[in-house]
Amino acid sequence: RAMADVDGAELAKQASMDDGSMAALLLMVVGEEEAAAILSRMEPDEVTKLGQAMMALSDVTEHHVAEMLDRFAEKAMATTTIGHRAEATVARVLERALGPSRAAPMLEKILPDARSTRFDHLKWMETAALVKLLADENPQTIALTLTFLSSEKAGAVLQGFDPAVQDEVVYRIAMMQTVSAEALNDLEILLSRSIDVSAAVVTHTGGITDAAAIMNAVGKADEARIMKELQRRDKDLARAIREEMFVFADLFALDDKTLGTVLRGVENAALILAIKGATPEQAQRMLGCMSNRAAQSIQDEISEMGPVKVEDVIAAQKQVVNAARNLADAGSIMLGGKGGEFV
């Protein structure tokens, strides 16, 4: 009964939240039509994982089915459907208040995923097919296309181009802020898709964050070369991208020995602030990489501290990140990269 009261979007959410095998079992139980509706709301990698889990199902007993239904019912009863109606409700309210032409650009700003639905089919295309599709296009069109892909896929596509094209594309992504309806229309013509777009609509896309995410997804050899070219063209831009590429949370992918080396190179005052502003798990990991005496000293100082400014914590954590970058540049430590590569 709980399943009948929850729409397909909620069912998709519950499936993605659940254990893989349980989600696969749920899809097998609800039937082909409902399973297809659920899968249509998921990302390609989620569909792949669920498909593999469904293929792996064997020796499913009545107990397994009953357990899955109980777990789903508990989640369903604790969840409302308000969140699933939020975007449609906000869109209607803004259109009534501002009118369609003024509401459209506003929605682009507050609903970041709204722009991507126009080019949703891109994420289902094979990397080689995208490279071939864009092979004869100018760097600006390639850059715009990559902003509609996940950073991992965009990085894979970028590696299919010549080095000079890669450099230009990353630069254009980093400099991109708004894209006109005309540019979007040109891209849709390229993709053989028709769309009704108001000439007044612009969309915010690209920028430093997108460029950094894509750079994180390319191989280290390409990364080093592209960053060198960006440094030559625009030092401030290159620095901004570099700062986005490795952040405080990335430190915790390092092994204990490497993280300990980084922490020993940070001033004590900054280290105390960085740990105070970290999550409990992050703080515990950092303290665990120190000597007992050093860890106890920092814990004592933190316990005696009052509230601190967020900007001070962020600045301290940046010092820790910069210490890691400096050690990596000097060859003293290795920061893990994609596909087992290191720098």
mmCIF file of C-alpha atoms in Angstrom:
data_model
loop_
_atom_site.group_PDB
_atom_site.id
_atom_site.type_symbol
_atom_site.label_atom_id
_atom_site.label_comp_id
_atom_site.label_asym_id
_atom_site.label_seq_id
_atom_site.Cartn_x
_atom_site.Cartn_y
_atom_site.Cartn_z
ATOM 1 C CA ARG A 1 0.000 0.000 0.000
ATOM 2 C CA ALA A 2 2.856 2.395 0.831
ATOM 3 C CA MET A 3 4.278 1.844 -2.642
ATOM 4 C CA ALA A 4 0.971 2.740 -4.288
ATOM 5 C CA ASP A 5 0.869 6.063 -2.419
ATOM 6 C CA VAL A 6 4.283 7.252 -3.598
ATOM 7 C CA ASP A 7 4.798 8.598 -7.112
ATOM 8 C CA GLY A 8 7.553 7.516 -9.491
ATOM 9 C CA ALA A 9 9.920 10.329 -8.498
ATOM 10 C CA GLU A 10 9.728 9.346 -4.839
ATOM 11 C CA LEU A 11 10.207 5.711 -5.770
ATOM 12 C CA ALA A 12 13.322 6.632 -7.720
ATOM 13 C CA LYS A 13 14.662 8.565 -4.760
ATOM 14 C CA GLN A 14 14.080 5.698 -2.374
ATOM 15 C CA ALA A 15 15.693 3.220 -4.748
ATOM 16 C CA SER A 16 18.802 5.355 -5.121
ATOM 17 C CA MET A 17 19.058 5.774 -1.345
ATOM 18 C CA ASP A 18 18.738 2.078 -0.599
ATOM 19 C CA ASP A 19 21.301 -0.692 -0.697
ATOM 20 C CA GLY A 20 22.067 -1.671 -4.293
ATOM 21 C CA SER A 21 20.710 -5.172 -4.076
ATOM 22 C CA MET A 22 17.567 -4.026 -2.279
ATOM 23 C CA ALA A 23 16.987 -1.336 -4.928
ATOM 24 C CA ALA A 24 17.441 -3.933 -7.655
ATOM 25 C CA LEU A 25 15.008 -6.274 -5.918
ATOM 26 C CA LEU A 26 12.467 -3.460 -5.633
ATOM 27 C CA LEU A 27 12.644 -2.831 -9.369
ATOM 28 C CA MET A 28 12.107 -6.509 -10.069
ATOM 29 C CA VAL A 29 9.051 -6.589 -7.798
ATOM 30 C CA VAL A 30 7.226 -3.489 -9.082
ATOM 31 C CA GLY A 31 7.026 -4.723 -12.666
ATOM 32 C CA GLU A 32 8.466 -3.650 -15.988
ATOM 33 C CA GLU A 33 6.415 -0.489 -16.564
ATOM 34 C CA GLU A 34 7.035 1.014 -13.126
ATOM 35 C CA ALA A 35 10.682 -0.075 -13.180
ATOM 36 C CA ALA A 36 11.152 1.697 -16.510
ATOM 37 C CA ALA A 37 9.590 4.877 -15.073
ATOM 38 C CA ILE A 38 12.010 4.765 -12.150
ATOM 39 C CA LEU A 39 15.082 4.166 -14.303
ATOM 40 C CA SER A 40 14.109 7.054 -16.599
ATOM 41 C CA ARG A 41 14.636 9.444 -13.672
ATOM 42 C CA MET A 42 18.154 8.236 -12.919
ATOM 43 C CA GLU A 43 21.601 9.144 -14.166
ATOM 44 C CA PRO A 44 23.453 6.839 -16.599
ATOM 45 C CA ASP A 45 25.866 5.529 -13.956
ATOM 46 C CA GLU A 46 22.961 4.801 -11.606
ATOM 47 C CA VAL A 47 21.145 2.880 -14.340
ATOM 48 C CA THR A 48 24.290 0.872 -15.027
ATOM 49 C CA LYS A 49 24.817 -0.005 -11.369
ATOM 50 C CA LEU A 50 21.185 -0.969 -10.850
ATOM 51 C CA GLY A 51 21.148 -2.999 -14.050
ATOM 52 C CA GLN A 52 24.205 -4.918 -12.898
ATOM 53 C CA ALA A 53 22.640 -5.476 -9.476
ATOM 54 C CA MET A 54 19.441 -6.751 -11.093
ATOM 55 C CA MET A 55 21.402 -9.172 -13.271
ATOM 56 C CA ALA A 56 23.243 -10.426 -10.192
ATOM 57 C CA LEU A 57 20.066 -11.298 -8.284
ATOM 58 C CA SER A 58 19.764 -14.992 -7.534
ATOM 59 C CA ASP A 59 18.170 -17.231 -4.912
ATOM 60 C CA VAL A 60 15.772 -14.484 -3.835
ATOM 61 C CA THR A 61 13.547 -15.773 -1.062
ATOM 62 C CA GLU A 62 10.212 -14.529 0.245
ATOM 63 C CA HIS A 63 12.106 -13.292 3.297
ATOM 64 C CA HIS A 64 14.285 -11.059 1.089
ATOM 65 C CA VAL A 65 11.228 -9.581 -0.614
ATOM 66 C CA ALA A 66 9.436 -8.988 2.688
ATOM 67 C CA GLU A 67 12.514 -7.321 4.175
ATOM 68 C CA MET A 68 12.858 -5.020 1.182
ATOM 69 C CA LEU A 69 9.193 -4.017 1.291
ATOM 70 C CA ASP A 70 9.411 -3.287 5.028
ATOM 71 C CA ARG A 71 12.488 -1.093 4.549
ATOM 72 C CA PHE A 72 10.892 0.793 1.687
ATOM 73 C CA ALA A 73 7.633 1.283 3.615
ATOM 74 C CA GLU A 74 9.542 2.755 6.567
ATOM 75 C CA LYS A 75 11.315 5.255 4.308
ATOM 76 C CA ALA A 76 8.135 6.106 2.394
ATOM 77 C CA MET A 77 6.116 6.832 5.525
ATOM 78 C CA ALA A 78 8.853 9.143 6.820
ATOM 79 C CA THR A 79 9.058 11.133 3.578
ATOM 80 C CA THR A 80 6.821 13.836 2.144
ATOM 81 C CA THR A 81 6.466 14.709 -1.532
ATOM 82 C CA ILE A 82 6.830 18.452 -0.984
ATOM 83 C CA GLY A 83 10.393 18.488 -2.265
ATOM 84 C CA HIS A 84 9.368 16.910 -5.551
ATOM 85 C CA ARG A 85 6.872 19.708 -6.244
ATOM 86 C CA ALA A 86 9.173 22.566 -5.218
ATOM 87 C CA GLU A 87 10.635 23.447 -8.617
ATOM 88 C CA ALA A 88 7.276 23.440 -10.411
ATOM 89 C CA THR A 89 5.705 25.529 -7.635
ATOM 90 C CA VAL A 90 8.529 28.089 -7.652
ATOM 91 C CA ALA A 91 8.342 28.345 -11.444
ATOM 92 C CA ARG A 92 4.580 29.013 -11.397
ATOM 93 C CA VAL A 93 4.867 31.611 -8.623
ATOM 94 C CA LEU A 94 7.663 33.509 -10.388
ATOM 95 C CA GLU A 95 5.847 33.452 -13.721
ATOM 96 C CA ARG A 96 2.723 34.896 -12.110
ATOM 97 C CA ALA A 97 4.713 37.556 -10.249
ATOM 98 C CA LEU A 98 7.182 38.572 -12.967
ATOM 99 C CA GLY A 99 5.762 37.275 -16.214
ATOM 100 C CA PRO A 100 7.329 34.513 -18.350
ATOM 101 C CA SER A 101 10.069 36.638 -19.952
ATOM 102 C CA ARG A 102 11.391 37.991 -16.646
ATOM 103 C CA ALA A 103 10.860 34.746 -14.742
ATOM 104 C CA ALA A 104 12.929 32.646 -17.162
ATOM 105 C CA PRO A 105 16.369 34.176 -16.408
ATOM 106 C CA MET A 106 15.524 34.254 -12.700
ATOM 107 C CA LEU A 107 14.766 30.537 -12.754
ATOM 108 C CA GLU A 108 18.096 29.908 -14.468
ATOM 109 C CA LYS A 109 19.821 31.449 -11.457
ATOM 110 C CA ILE A 110 17.912 29.733 -8.647
ATOM 111 C CA LEU A 111 17.407 26.363 -10.333
ATOM 112 C CA PRO A 112 20.916 25.456 -11.492
ATOM 113 C CA ASP A 113 19.786 22.168 -13.033
ATOM 114 C CA ALA A 114 17.111 23.788 -15.178
ATOM 115 C CA ARG A 115 19.482 24.596 -18.022
ATOM 116 C CA SER A 116 20.878 21.051 -18.184
ATOM 117 C CA THR A 117 17.534 19.418 -18.968
ATOM 118 C CA ARG A 118 17.622 20.913 -22.470
ATOM 119 C CA PHE A 119 20.750 18.917 -23.233
ATOM 120 C CA ASP A 120 20.035 15.918 -21.038
ATOM 121 C CA HIS A 121 20.691 13.512 -23.893
ATOM 122 C CA LEU A 122 24.371 14.523 -23.983
ATOM 123 C CA LYS A 123 25.143 12.560 -20.827
ATOM 124 C CA TRP A 124 23.902 9.370 -22.504
ATOM 125 C CA MET A 125 26.231 9.716 -25.482
ATOM 126 C CA GLU A 126 29.469 7.745 -25.602
ATOM 127 C CA THR A 127 32.657 9.744 -25.101
ATOM 128 C CA ALA A 128 33.982 8.805 -28.547
ATOM 129 C CA ALA A 129 30.723 9.900 -30.159
ATOM 130 C CA LEU A 130 30.905 13.303 -28.467
ATOM 131 C CA VAL A 131 34.507 13.785 -29.567
ATOM 132 C CA LYS A 132 33.534 12.946 -33.137
ATOM 133 C CA LEU A 133 30.506 15.238 -32.994
ATOM 134 C CA LEU A 134 32.598 18.179 -31.805
ATOM 135 C CA ALA A 135 35.720 17.436 -33.865
ATOM 136 C CA ASP A 136 35.172 20.249 -36.375
ATOM 137 C CA GLU A 137 33.587 22.748 -33.984
ATOM 138 C CA ASN A 138 35.223 25.883 -32.616
ATOM 139 C CA PRO A 139 36.608 25.918 -29.039
ATOM 140 C CA GLN A 140 33.711 28.017 -27.748
ATOM 141 C CA THR A 141 31.138 25.443 -28.881
ATOM 142 C CA ILE A 142 33.199 22.620 -27.405
ATOM 143 C CA ALA A 143 33.535 24.553 -24.141
ATOM 144 C CA LEU A 144 29.798 25.192 -23.942
ATOM 145 C CA THR A 145 29.020 21.523 -24.626
ATOM 146 C CA LEU A 146 31.365 20.322 -21.874
ATOM 147 C CA THR A 147 29.588 22.466 -19.280
ATOM 148 C CA PHE A 148 26.490 20.329 -19.746
ATOM 149 C CA LEU A 149 28.385 17.128 -18.891
ATOM 150 C CA SER A 150 29.591 15.754 -15.580
ATOM 151 C CA SER A 151 33.155 16.798 -14.807
ATOM 152 C CA GLU A 152 34.361 13.213 -15.245
ATOM 153 C CA LYS A 153 32.795 12.835 -18.678
ATOM 154 C CA ALA A 154 33.845 16.325 -19.743
ATOM 155 C CA GLY A 155 37.412 15.469 -18.785
ATOM 156 C CA ALA A 156 37.282 12.273 -20.827
ATOM 157 C CA VAL A 157 35.911 14.145 -23.853
ATOM 158 C CA LEU A 158 38.512 16.894 -23.492
ATOM 159 C CA GLN A 159 41.305 14.325 -23.699
ATOM 160 C CA GLY A 160 40.063 13.394 -27.186
ATOM 161 C CA PHE A 161 41.255 16.729 -28.623
ATOM 162 C CA ASP A 162 44.646 18.041 -29.617
ATOM 163 C CA PRO A 163 46.643 19.822 -26.865
ATOM 164 C CA ALA A 164 46.176 23.277 -28.396
ATOM 165 C CA VAL A 165 42.398 22.774 -28.472
ATOM 166 C CA GLN A 166 42.398 21.519 -24.880
ATOM 167 C CA ASP A 167 44.197 24.647 -23.681
ATOM 168 C CA GLU A 168 41.771 26.954 -25.466
ATOM 169 C CA VAL A 169 38.667 25.062 -24.304
ATOM 170 C CA VAL A 170 39.631 25.115 -20.609
ATOM 171 C CA TYR A 171 40.436 28.827 -20.858
ATOM 172 C CA ARG A 172 37.044 29.551 -22.420
ATOM 173 C CA ILE A 173 35.193 27.480 -19.797
ATOM 174 C CA ALA A 174 36.934 29.372 -17.015
ATOM 175 C CA MET A 175 36.068 32.735 -18.582
ATOM 176 C CA MET A 176 32.469 31.776 -19.357
ATOM 177 C CA GLN A 177 29.756 33.461 -17.285
ATOM 178 C CA THR A 178 26.589 33.889 -19.307
ATOM 179 C CA VAL A 179 25.552 32.282 -22.556
ATOM 180 C CA SER A 180 23.022 33.836 -24.913
ATOM 181 C CA ALA A 181 19.967 32.081 -26.239
ATOM 182 C CA GLU A 182 21.550 32.309 -29.694
ATOM 183 C CA ALA A 183 24.563 30.278 -28.566
ATOM 184 C CA LEU A 184 22.287 27.693 -26.983
ATOM 185 C CA ASN A 185 20.259 27.544 -30.153
ATOM 186 C CA ASP A 186 23.400 27.015 -32.242
ATOM 187 C CA LEU A 187 24.388 24.157 -29.964
ATOM 188 C CA GLU A 188 20.965 22.579 -30.315
ATOM 189 C CA ILE A 189 21.155 22.865 -34.086
ATOM 190 C CA LEU A 190 24.473 21.029 -33.876
ATOM 191 C CA LEU A 191 22.789 18.321 -31.823
ATOM 192 C CA SER A 192 19.879 18.200 -34.282
ATOM 193 C CA ARG A 193 17.408 19.190 -31.608
ATOM 194 C CA SER A 194 14.757 21.940 -31.934
ATOM 195 C CA ILE A 195 13.841 24.199 -29.027
ATOM 196 C CA ASP A 196 11.740 27.299 -28.501
ATOM 197 C CA VAL A 197 13.983 29.768 -26.696
ATOM 198 C CA SER A 198 13.181 33.401 -26.046
ATOM 199 C CA ALA A 199 15.819 35.732 -27.469
ATOM 200 C CA ALA A 200 15.933 37.496 -24.131
ATOM 201 C CA VAL A 201 16.971 34.426 -22.138
ATOM 202 C CA VAL A 202 20.555 33.938 -21.049
ATOM 203 C CA THR A 203 21.939 31.154 -18.914
ATOM 204 C CA HIS A 204 24.748 31.149 -16.386
ATOM 205 C CA THR A 205 27.267 28.415 -17.077
ATOM 206 C CA GLY A 206 30.943 27.600 -17.000
ATOM 207 C CA GLY A 207 33.308 29.596 -14.808
ATOM 208 C CA ILE A 208 36.230 28.767 -12.516
ATOM 209 C CA THR A 209 34.471 25.952 -10.671
ATOM 210 C CA ASP A 210 33.465 24.110 -13.843
ATOM 211 C CA ALA A 211 36.949 24.509 -15.299
ATOM 212 C CA ALA A 212 38.560 23.201 -12.114
ATOM 213 C CA ALA A 213 36.220 20.201 -11.955
ATOM 214 C CA ILE A 214 37.049 19.264 -15.548
ATOM 215 C CA MET A 215 40.767 19.722 -14.908
ATOM 216 C CA ASN A 216 40.491 17.359 -11.950
ATOM 217 C CA ALA A 217 39.106 14.734 -14.317
ATOM 218 C CA VAL A 218 41.830 14.855 -16.979
ATOM 219 C CA GLY A 219 45.103 12.958 -16.790
ATOM 220 C CA LYS A 220 48.001 14.511 -14.919
ATOM 221 C CA ALA A 221 50.120 15.010 -18.033
ATOM 222 C CA ASP A 222 47.343 17.006 -19.727
ATOM 223 C CA GLU A 223 46.620 18.843 -16.486
ATOM 224 C CA ALA A 224 50.226 20.015 -16.099
ATOM 225 C CA ARG A 225 50.463 21.175 -19.702
ATOM 226 C CA ILE A 226 47.105 22.980 -19.719
ATOM 227 C CA MET A 227 47.834 24.700 -16.419
ATOM 228 C CA LYS A 228 51.193 25.853 -17.765
ATOM 229 C CA GLU A 229 49.455 27.380 -20.788
ATOM 230 C CA LEU A 230 46.809 29.021 -18.608
ATOM 231 C CA GLN A 231 49.554 30.427 -16.394
ATOM 232 C CA ARG A 232 51.137 31.966 -19.484
ATOM 233 C CA ARG A 233 47.865 33.501 -20.654
ATOM 234 C CA ASP A 234 46.410 34.657 -17.358
ATOM 235 C CA LYS A 235 48.235 34.132 -14.050
ATOM 236 C CA ASP A 236 45.273 35.165 -11.890
ATOM 237 C CA LEU A 237 42.934 32.841 -13.742
ATOM 238 C CA ALA A 238 45.378 29.936 -13.466
ATOM 239 C CA ARG A 239 45.764 30.530 -9.740
ATOM 240 C CA ALA A 240 41.989 30.664 -9.236
ATOM 241 C CA ILE A 241 41.516 27.373 -11.079
ATOM 242 C CA ARG A 242 44.341 25.735 -9.129
ATOM 243 C CA GLU A 243 42.759 26.823 -5.854
ATOM 244 C CA GLU A 244 39.476 25.202 -6.875
ATOM 245 C CA MET A 245 41.149 21.972 -7.994
ATOM 246 C CA PHE A 246 42.402 20.870 -4.591
ATOM 247 C CA VAL A 247 40.339 21.797 -1.562
ATOM 248 C CA PHE A 248 40.428 21.054 2.158
ATOM 249 C CA ALA A 249 38.183 17.981 1.889
ATOM 250 C CA ASP A 250 40.603 16.428 -0.612
ATOM 251 C CA LEU A 251 43.269 16.230 2.096
ATOM 252 C CA PHE A 252 41.463 13.278 3.651
ATOM 253 C CA ALA A 253 42.067 11.109 0.605
ATOM 254 C CA LEU A 254 45.765 11.156 1.582
ATOM 255 C CA ASP A 255 47.218 8.341 3.669
ATOM 256 C CA ASP A 256 48.021 9.032 7.327
ATOM 257 C CA LYS A 257 51.763 9.417 6.758
ATOM 258 C CA THR A 258 51.309 11.979 3.963
ATOM 259 C CA LEU A 259 48.628 13.894 5.842
ATOM 260 C CA GLY A 260 50.904 13.983 8.896
ATOM 261 C CA THR A 261 53.700 15.435 6.768
ATOM 262 C CA VAL A 262 51.366 18.170 5.541
ATOM 263 C CA LEU A 263 50.163 19.056 9.038
ATOM 264 C CA ARG A 264 53.709 19.363 10.378
ATOM 265 C CA GLY A 265 54.332 22.101 7.822
ATOM 266 C CA VAL A 266 51.441 24.282 9.041
ATOM 267 C CA GLU A 267 51.735 26.946 11.717
ATOM 268 C CA ASN A 268 50.155 25.889 14.989
ATOM 269 C CA ALA A 269 47.690 28.794 15.131
ATOM 270 C CA ALA A 270 46.350 28.008 11.656
ATOM 271 C CA LEU A 271 46.237 24.297 12.406
ATOM 272 C CA ILE A 272 44.127 24.857 15.517
ATOM 273 C CA LEU A 273 41.601 26.966 13.587
ATOM 274 C CA ALA A 274 41.505 24.494 10.695
ATOM 275 C CA ILE A 275 40.762 21.587 13.025
ATOM 276 C CA LYS A 276 38.201 23.565 15.025
ATOM 277 C CA GLY A 277 36.246 24.279 11.828
ATOM 278 C CA ALA A 278 36.532 20.737 10.459
ATOM 279 C CA THR A 279 33.882 18.050 10.742
ATOM 280 C CA PRO A 280 34.265 15.677 13.726
ATOM 281 C CA GLU A 281 35.490 12.933 11.375
ATOM 282 C CA GLN A 282 38.023 15.244 9.715
ATOM 283 C CA ALA A 283 39.242 16.575 13.071
ATOM 284 C CA GLN A 284 39.688 13.054 14.422
ATOM 285 C CA ARG A 285 41.640 12.033 11.331
ATOM 286 C CA MET A 286 43.961 15.032 11.579
ATOM 287 C CA LEU A 287 44.570 14.544 15.287
ATOM 288 C CA GLY A 288 45.251 10.868 14.657
ATOM 289 C CA CYS A 289 48.113 11.784 12.324
ATOM 290 C CA MET A 290 49.919 13.675 15.102
ATOM 291 C CA SER A 291 51.814 12.594 18.163
ATOM 292 C CA ASN A 292 49.693 12.088 21.281
ATOM 293 C CA ARG A 293 51.287 15.105 22.885
ATOM 294 C CA ALA A 294 50.657 17.418 19.929
ATOM 295 C CA ALA A 295 47.084 16.194 19.500
ATOM 296 C CA GLN A 296 46.303 16.696 23.204
ATOM 297 C CA SER A 297 47.787 20.187 23.141
ATOM 298 C CA ILE A 298 45.595 21.200 20.187
ATOM 299 C CA GLN A 299 42.486 19.676 21.769
ATOM 300 C CA ASP A 300 43.160 21.637 24.966
ATOM 301 C CA GLU A 301 43.530 24.891 23.047
ATOM 302 C CA ILE A 302 40.341 24.263 21.058
ATOM 303 C CA SER A 303 38.362 23.513 24.215
ATOM 304 C CA GLU A 304 39.422 26.871 25.665
ATOM 305 C CA MET A 305 38.567 28.842 22.528
ATOM 306 C CA GLY A 306 35.373 30.746 22.098
ATOM 307 C CA PRO A 307 33.484 31.166 18.802
ATOM 308 C CA VAL A 308 35.659 31.987 15.801
ATOM 309 C CA LYS A 309 34.811 33.703 12.533
ATOM 310 C CA VAL A 310 34.011 31.490 9.576
ATOM 311 C CA GLU A 311 36.347 33.472 7.339
ATOM 312 C CA ASP A 312 39.209 32.828 9.781
ATOM 313 C CA VAL A 313 38.541 29.087 9.639
ATOM 314 C CA ILE A 314 38.421 29.132 5.834
ATOM 315 C CA ALA A 315 41.697 31.066 5.685
ATOM 316 C CA ALA A 316 43.331 28.572 8.059
ATOM 317 C CA GLN A 317 42.125 25.588 6.065
ATOM 318 C CA LYS A 318 43.482 27.214 2.896
ATOM 319 C CA GLN A 319 46.864 27.402 4.613
ATOM 320 C CA VAL A 320 46.737 23.643 5.165
ATOM 321 C CA VAL A 321 45.820 23.101 1.496
ATOM 322 C CA ASN A 322 48.607 25.426 0.348
ATOM 323 C CA ALA A 323 51.079 23.520 2.510
ATOM 324 C CA ALA A 324 50.051 20.318 0.720
ATOM 325 C CA ARG A 325 50.417 21.947 -2.698
ATOM 326 C CA ASN A 326 53.852 23.345 -1.829
ATOM 327 C CA LEU A 327 55.085 19.957 -0.640
ATOM 328 C CA ALA A 328 53.751 18.315 -3.817
ATOM 329 C CA ASP A 329 55.416 20.933 -6.030
ATOM 330 C CA ALA A 330 58.694 20.317 -4.208
ATOM 331 C CA GLY A 331 58.364 16.565 -4.710
ATOM 332 C CA SER A 332 58.211 15.874 -0.964
ATOM 333 C CA ILE A 333 54.779 14.232 -1.097
ATOM 334 C CA MET A 334 52.481 12.831 -3.754
ATOM 335 C CA LEU A 335 48.892 13.945 -4.180
ATOM 336 C CA GLY A 336 46.838 11.145 -5.685
ATOM 337 C CA GLY A 337 45.371 11.803 -9.127
ATOM 338 C CA LYS A 338 42.806 10.210 -11.389
ATOM 339 C CA GLY A 339 43.465 6.705 -12.630
ATOM 340 C CA GLY A 340 46.302 6.028 -10.216
ATOM 341 C CA GLU A 341 48.489 8.868 -11.502
ATOM 342 C CA PHE A 342 50.461 11.035 -9.130
ATOM 343 C CA VAL A 343 52.153 14.400 -9.066
#
